[in-house]
Amino acid sequence: MTIFLSGLFIFLGVHSISIVADSWRNRVAERIGEWAWKVLYALGSILGLTLIVWGYGLARGESVDLYTPQLWLRQISLLLFVPVFPLLIAAYFPGRIKTAVRHPMLLATQLWALAHLMSNGSLVNVILFGSFLLWAVLDFISLQQRHSRPLPGAPRSRYNDVLAMILGICLYFAFIFRLHQLLLGVSPV
């Protein structure tokens, strides 16, 4: 569990710098250069994510169950997942979805985490998905008081929403019926 928690701390810590110290982040990025900051940010993120995945694999087998999700909650979680991939893609393909939602990646993260909490009751899952849900809510709140930095992505187009929806729904079905099992060893259906 130590490896898992360390990875979670590093990953969410790196992603929380702008929440707790946005002016410090901006000063450092200005001093070392935006690209250097992005490289350090990416390296910290990769290290944290690697430790999360490795530690989760180790902790999952020995984690205790805090609650047993009801079957109907699992079915609702599958419905809650439907907009997750379109929202993620809409963050990088700006259009009406991004304008309406403002922060589609944060909303996707919140839905992703909530859906997992509804269908997984073990301690390691509650820590993982609860932490991501809390982080996404705090980041959304903090963005109301600070300027969000634009994500790299495609130029604005009237076709971006259609692209986000089509690709997102295709990814949803790919994950539900194949990729989740292949990558994580657990079938959601």
PDB file of C-alpha atoms in Angstrom:
ATOM      1  CA  MET A   1       0.000   0.000   0.000  1.00  0.00           C
ATOM      2  CA  THR A   2       2.990   2.315   0.557  1.00  0.00           C
ATOM      3  CA  ILE A   3       3.960   2.309  -3.124  1.00  0.00           C
ATOM      4  CA  PHE A   4       0.364   2.996  -4.130  1.00  0.00           C
ATOM      5  CA  LEU A   5      -0.060   5.851  -1.632  1.00  0.00           C
ATOM      6  CA  SER A   6       3.308   7.343  -2.612  1.00  0.00           C
ATOM      7  CA  GLY A   7       2.285   7.350  -6.264  1.00  0.00           C
ATOM      8  CA  LEU A   8      -1.067   8.922  -5.429  1.00  0.00           C
ATOM      9  CA  PHE A   9       0.648  11.599  -3.341  1.00  0.00           C
ATOM     10  CA  ILE A  10       3.150  12.413  -6.109  1.00  0.00           C
ATOM     11  CA  PHE A  11       0.624  12.377  -8.965  1.00  0.00           C
ATOM     12  CA  LEU A  12      -2.062  14.399  -7.225  1.00  0.00           C
ATOM     13  CA  GLY A  13       0.581  16.603  -5.591  1.00  0.00           C
ATOM     14  CA  VAL A  14       1.998  17.572  -8.977  1.00  0.00           C
ATOM     15  CA  HIS A  15      -1.520  18.187 -10.272  1.00  0.00           C
ATOM     16  CA  SER A  16      -2.403  20.266  -7.202  1.00  0.00           C
ATOM     17  CA  ILE A  17       0.403  22.815  -7.445  1.00  0.00           C
ATOM     18  CA  SER A  18      -1.820  25.286  -9.278  1.00  0.00           C
ATOM     19  CA  ILE A  19      -4.575  24.736  -6.707  1.00  0.00           C
ATOM     20  CA  VAL A  20      -2.438  25.611  -3.687  1.00  0.00           C
ATOM     21  CA  ALA A  21       0.407  27.693  -5.131  1.00  0.00           C
ATOM     22  CA  ASP A  22      -0.530  29.069  -8.543  1.00  0.00           C
ATOM     23  CA  SER A  23       1.607  32.212  -8.230  1.00  0.00           C
ATOM     24  CA  TRP A  24       4.621  30.103  -7.178  1.00  0.00           C
ATOM     25  CA  ARG A  25       4.031  27.800 -10.154  1.00  0.00           C
ATOM     26  CA  ASN A  26       3.901  30.792 -12.509  1.00  0.00           C
ATOM     27  CA  ARG A  27       7.109  32.321 -11.071  1.00  0.00           C
ATOM     28  CA  VAL A  28       9.021  29.041 -11.391  1.00  0.00           C
ATOM     29  CA  ALA A  29       7.717  28.428 -14.919  1.00  0.00           C
ATOM     30  CA  GLU A  30       8.736  31.955 -15.888  1.00  0.00           C
ATOM     31  CA  ARG A  31      12.207  31.534 -14.365  1.00  0.00           C
ATOM     32  CA  ILE A  32      13.024  28.116 -15.875  1.00  0.00           C
ATOM     33  CA  GLY A  33      10.844  28.423 -18.970  1.00  0.00           C
ATOM     34  CA  GLU A  34       7.411  27.032 -19.727  1.00  0.00           C
ATOM     35  CA  TRP A  35       8.758  23.997 -21.578  1.00  0.00           C
ATOM     36  CA  ALA A  36      11.153  23.103 -18.754  1.00  0.00           C
ATOM     37  CA  TRP A  37       8.249  23.363 -16.311  1.00  0.00           C
ATOM     38  CA  LYS A  38       6.123  21.113 -18.518  1.00  0.00           C
ATOM     39  CA  VAL A  39       8.914  18.529 -18.689  1.00  0.00           C
ATOM     40  CA  LEU A  40       9.278  18.491 -14.882  1.00  0.00           C
ATOM     41  CA  TYR A  41       5.488  18.324 -14.532  1.00  0.00           C
ATOM     42  CA  ALA A  42       5.309  15.421 -16.986  1.00  0.00           C
ATOM     43  CA  LEU A  43       8.137  13.532 -15.268  1.00  0.00           C
ATOM     44  CA  GLY A  44       6.471  13.907 -11.874  1.00  0.00           C
ATOM     45  CA  SER A  45       3.150  12.812 -13.358  1.00  0.00           C
ATOM     46  CA  ILE A  46       4.691   9.763 -15.039  1.00  0.00           C
ATOM     47  CA  LEU A  47       6.503   8.762 -11.839  1.00  0.00           C
ATOM     48  CA  GLY A  48       3.328   9.160  -9.780  1.00  0.00           C
ATOM     49  CA  LEU A  49       1.170   7.289 -12.281  1.00  0.00           C
ATOM     50  CA  THR A  50       3.704   4.457 -12.532  1.00  0.00           C
ATOM     51  CA  LEU A  51       3.750   4.076  -8.751  1.00  0.00           C
ATOM     52  CA  ILE A  52      -0.063   4.226  -8.603  1.00  0.00           C
ATOM     53  CA  VAL A  53      -0.434   1.439 -11.177  1.00  0.00           C
ATOM     54  CA  TRP A  54       2.298  -0.720  -9.648  1.00  0.00           C
ATOM     55  CA  GLY A  55       1.140  -0.114  -6.083  1.00  0.00           C
ATOM     56  CA  TYR A  56      -2.517  -0.624  -6.973  1.00  0.00           C
ATOM     57  CA  GLY A  57      -1.673  -4.010  -8.473  1.00  0.00           C
ATOM     58  CA  LEU A  58       0.094  -4.981  -5.257  1.00  0.00           C
ATOM     59  CA  ALA A  59      -2.535  -3.554  -2.907  1.00  0.00           C
ATOM     60  CA  ARG A  60      -5.621  -4.747  -4.778  1.00  0.00           C
ATOM     61  CA  GLY A  61      -5.144  -8.365  -3.729  1.00  0.00           C
ATOM     62  CA  GLU A  62      -4.815  -7.599  -0.030  1.00  0.00           C
ATOM     63  CA  SER A  63      -7.353  -4.775   0.257  1.00  0.00           C
ATOM     64  CA  VAL A  64     -10.353  -5.161   2.538  1.00  0.00           C
ATOM     65  CA  ASP A  65     -13.898  -4.544   1.365  1.00  0.00           C
ATOM     66  CA  LEU A  66     -15.546  -1.511   2.942  1.00  0.00           C
ATOM     67  CA  TYR A  67     -18.869  -2.087   1.195  1.00  0.00           C
ATOM     68  CA  THR A  68     -20.405  -4.349  -1.421  1.00  0.00           C
ATOM     69  CA  PRO A  69     -21.936  -2.381  -4.294  1.00  0.00           C
ATOM     70  CA  GLN A  70     -25.451  -3.366  -5.314  1.00  0.00           C
ATOM     71  CA  LEU A  71     -25.965  -4.609  -8.871  1.00  0.00           C
ATOM     72  CA  TRP A  72     -28.139  -1.598  -9.749  1.00  0.00           C
ATOM     73  CA  LEU A  73     -25.281   0.742  -8.714  1.00  0.00           C
ATOM     74  CA  ARG A  74     -22.959  -1.029 -11.127  1.00  0.00           C
ATOM     75  CA  GLN A  75     -25.500  -0.537 -13.900  1.00  0.00           C
ATOM     76  CA  ILE A  76     -25.874   3.158 -13.086  1.00  0.00           C
ATOM     77  CA  SER A  77     -22.085   3.503 -13.088  1.00  0.00           C
ATOM     78  CA  LEU A  78     -21.981   2.163 -16.656  1.00  0.00           C
ATOM     79  CA  LEU A  79     -24.424   4.922 -17.658  1.00  0.00           C
ATOM     80  CA  LEU A  80     -22.409   7.503 -15.742  1.00  0.00           C
ATOM     81  CA  PHE A  81     -19.387   6.519 -17.843  1.00  0.00           C
ATOM     82  CA  VAL A  82     -21.050   7.347 -21.178  1.00  0.00           C
ATOM     83  CA  PRO A  83     -20.049  11.052 -21.205  1.00  0.00           C
ATOM     84  CA  VAL A  84     -16.556  10.506 -19.751  1.00  0.00           C
ATOM     85  CA  PHE A  85     -14.647   9.900 -22.991  1.00  0.00           C
ATOM     86  CA  PRO A  86     -16.515  12.532 -25.036  1.00  0.00           C
ATOM     87  CA  LEU A  87     -15.741  15.060 -22.288  1.00  0.00           C
ATOM     88  CA  LEU A  88     -12.062  14.082 -22.217  1.00  0.00           C
ATOM     89  CA  ILE A  89     -11.795  14.487 -25.968  1.00  0.00           C
ATOM     90  CA  ALA A  90     -13.756  17.762 -25.888  1.00  0.00           C
ATOM     91  CA  ALA A  91     -11.044  19.193 -23.623  1.00  0.00           C
ATOM     92  CA  TYR A  92      -8.589  18.889 -26.539  1.00  0.00           C
ATOM     93  CA  PHE A  93     -11.053  19.598 -29.369  1.00  0.00           C
ATOM     94  CA  PRO A  94     -12.718  22.857 -28.320  1.00  0.00           C
ATOM     95  CA  GLY A  95     -16.268  23.454 -29.410  1.00  0.00           C
ATOM     96  CA  ARG A  96     -19.681  23.993 -27.868  1.00  0.00           C
ATOM     97  CA  ILE A  97     -19.182  21.184 -25.345  1.00  0.00           C
ATOM     98  CA  LYS A  98     -16.063  22.803 -23.934  1.00  0.00           C
ATOM     99  CA  THR A  99     -17.706  26.221 -23.903  1.00  0.00           C
ATOM    100  CA  ALA A 100     -20.769  24.908 -22.054  1.00  0.00           C
ATOM    101  CA  VAL A 101     -18.888  22.759 -19.544  1.00  0.00           C
ATOM    102  CA  ARG A 102     -15.828  25.064 -19.252  1.00  0.00           C
ATOM    103  CA  HIS A 103     -13.612  22.316 -17.782  1.00  0.00           C
ATOM    104  CA  PRO A 104     -14.632  19.067 -19.480  1.00  0.00           C
ATOM    105  CA  MET A 105     -11.604  17.092 -18.268  1.00  0.00           C
ATOM    106  CA  LEU A 106     -12.416  17.859 -14.636  1.00  0.00           C
ATOM    107  CA  LEU A 107     -16.052  16.876 -15.121  1.00  0.00           C
ATOM    108  CA  ALA A 108     -14.915  13.663 -16.855  1.00  0.00           C
ATOM    109  CA  THR A 109     -12.604  12.913 -13.922  1.00  0.00           C
ATOM    110  CA  GLN A 110     -15.421  13.497 -11.440  1.00  0.00           C
ATOM    111  CA  LEU A 111     -17.814  11.201 -13.342  1.00  0.00           C
ATOM    112  CA  TRP A 112     -15.078   8.560 -13.787  1.00  0.00           C
ATOM    113  CA  ALA A 113     -14.237   8.577 -10.081  1.00  0.00           C
ATOM    114  CA  LEU A 114     -17.873   8.606  -8.941  1.00  0.00           C
ATOM    115  CA  ALA A 115     -18.769   5.726 -11.258  1.00  0.00           C
ATOM    116  CA  HIS A 116     -15.865   3.680  -9.896  1.00  0.00           C
ATOM    117  CA  LEU A 117     -16.862   4.441  -6.302  1.00  0.00           C
ATOM    118  CA  MET A 118     -20.374   3.220  -7.087  1.00  0.00           C
ATOM    119  CA  SER A 119     -19.094  -0.101  -8.394  1.00  0.00           C
ATOM    120  CA  ASN A 120     -16.013  -0.798  -6.225  1.00  0.00           C
ATOM    121  CA  GLY A 121     -16.056  -1.025  -2.453  1.00  0.00           C
ATOM    122  CA  SER A 122     -12.554  -2.117  -1.506  1.00  0.00           C
ATOM    123  CA  LEU A 123     -10.309   0.158   0.551  1.00  0.00           C
ATOM    124  CA  VAL A 124      -7.748   0.629  -2.233  1.00  0.00           C
ATOM    125  CA  ASN A 125     -10.513   1.598  -4.692  1.00  0.00           C
ATOM    126  CA  VAL A 126     -12.126   4.016  -2.262  1.00  0.00           C
ATOM    127  CA  ILE A 127      -8.758   5.671  -1.642  1.00  0.00           C
ATOM    128  CA  LEU A 128      -7.907   5.850  -5.360  1.00  0.00           C
ATOM    129  CA  PHE A 129     -11.204   7.048  -6.756  1.00  0.00           C
ATOM    130  CA  GLY A 130     -12.138   9.101  -3.705  1.00  0.00           C
ATOM    131  CA  SER A 131      -8.819  10.955  -3.958  1.00  0.00           C
ATOM    132  CA  PHE A 132      -9.330  11.696  -7.644  1.00  0.00           C
ATOM    133  CA  LEU A 133     -12.914  12.838  -7.016  1.00  0.00           C
ATOM    134  CA  LEU A 134     -11.827  15.147  -4.200  1.00  0.00           C
ATOM    135  CA  TRP A 135      -8.938  16.517  -6.286  1.00  0.00           C
ATOM    136  CA  ALA A 136     -11.200  17.201  -9.299  1.00  0.00           C
ATOM    137  CA  VAL A 137     -13.749  19.029  -7.146  1.00  0.00           C
ATOM    138  CA  LEU A 138     -11.029  21.122  -5.454  1.00  0.00           C
ATOM    139  CA  ASP A 139      -9.400  21.915  -8.790  1.00  0.00           C
ATOM    140  CA  PHE A 140     -12.742  22.982 -10.245  1.00  0.00           C
ATOM    141  CA  ILE A 141     -13.369  25.264  -7.253  1.00  0.00           C
ATOM    142  CA  SER A 142      -9.876  26.750  -7.489  1.00  0.00           C
ATOM    143  CA  LEU A 143     -10.349  27.458 -11.203  1.00  0.00           C
ATOM    144  CA  GLN A 144     -13.156  29.832 -10.274  1.00  0.00           C
ATOM    145  CA  GLN A 145     -10.510  32.092  -8.680  1.00  0.00           C
ATOM    146  CA  ARG A 146      -7.619  31.610 -11.104  1.00  0.00           C
ATOM    147  CA  HIS A 147      -7.086  31.574 -14.820  1.00  0.00           C
ATOM    148  CA  SER A 148      -6.943  28.176 -16.429  1.00  0.00           C
ATOM    149  CA  ARG A 149      -4.111  27.588 -18.841  1.00  0.00           C
ATOM    150  CA  PRO A 150      -5.181  26.369 -22.264  1.00  0.00           C
ATOM    151  CA  LEU A 151      -4.626  22.712 -23.065  1.00  0.00           C
ATOM    152  CA  PRO A 152      -2.809  21.845 -26.259  1.00  0.00           C
ATOM    153  CA  GLY A 153      -5.194  20.603 -28.868  1.00  0.00           C
ATOM    154  CA  ALA A 154      -6.908  21.052 -32.155  1.00  0.00           C
ATOM    155  CA  PRO A 155      -8.021  24.480 -33.338  1.00  0.00           C
ATOM    156  CA  ARG A 156     -11.632  25.429 -32.669  1.00  0.00           C
ATOM    157  CA  SER A 157     -13.964  23.938 -35.284  1.00  0.00           C
ATOM    158  CA  ARG A 158     -17.673  23.369 -35.654  1.00  0.00           C
ATOM    159  CA  TYR A 159     -16.885  19.680 -36.188  1.00  0.00           C
ATOM    160  CA  ASN A 160     -15.012  19.223 -32.906  1.00  0.00           C
ATOM    161  CA  ASP A 161     -18.150  18.395 -30.917  1.00  0.00           C
ATOM    162  CA  VAL A 162     -19.173  15.720 -33.416  1.00  0.00           C
ATOM    163  CA  LEU A 163     -15.641  14.339 -33.368  1.00  0.00           C
ATOM    164  CA  ALA A 164     -15.569  14.317 -29.555  1.00  0.00           C
ATOM    165  CA  MET A 165     -18.915  12.519 -29.404  1.00  0.00           C
ATOM    166  CA  ILE A 166     -18.103   9.883 -32.048  1.00  0.00           C
ATOM    167  CA  LEU A 167     -14.583   9.143 -30.782  1.00  0.00           C
ATOM    168  CA  GLY A 168     -15.751   9.282 -27.175  1.00  0.00           C
ATOM    169  CA  ILE A 169     -18.604   6.829 -27.658  1.00  0.00           C
ATOM    170  CA  CYS A 170     -16.332   4.494 -29.624  1.00  0.00           C
ATOM    171  CA  LEU A 171     -13.773   4.612 -26.805  1.00  0.00           C
ATOM    172  CA  TYR A 172     -16.535   4.005 -24.263  1.00  0.00           C
ATOM    173  CA  PHE A 173     -17.647   0.815 -25.995  1.00  0.00           C
ATOM    174  CA  ALA A 174     -14.036  -0.281 -26.565  1.00  0.00           C
ATOM    175  CA  PHE A 175     -13.281   0.129 -22.855  1.00  0.00           C
ATOM    176  CA  ILE A 176     -16.506  -1.435 -21.642  1.00  0.00           C
ATOM    177  CA  PHE A 177     -16.301  -4.502 -23.855  1.00  0.00           C
ATOM    178  CA  ARG A 178     -12.563  -5.076 -24.286  1.00  0.00           C
ATOM    179  CA  LEU A 179      -9.916  -2.573 -23.179  1.00  0.00           C
ATOM    180  CA  HIS A 180     -10.782  -2.441 -19.462  1.00  0.00           C
ATOM    181  CA  GLN A 181     -10.419  -6.222 -19.243  1.00  0.00           C
ATOM    182  CA  LEU A 182      -7.288  -6.236 -21.381  1.00  0.00           C
ATOM    183  CA  LEU A 183      -5.511  -3.381 -19.571  1.00  0.00           C
ATOM    184  CA  LEU A 184      -6.761  -3.833 -16.011  1.00  0.00           C
ATOM    185  CA  GLY A 185      -7.810  -7.468 -15.813  1.00  0.00           C
ATOM    186  CA  VAL A 186     -11.368  -6.592 -14.749  1.00  0.00           C
ATOM    187  CA  SER A 187     -14.421  -6.628 -16.961  1.00  0.00           C
ATOM    188  CA  PRO A 188     -16.938  -3.876 -16.147  1.00  0.00           C
ATOM    189  CA  VAL A 189     -19.816  -5.875 -17.649  1.00  0.00           C
TER     190      VAL A 189
END
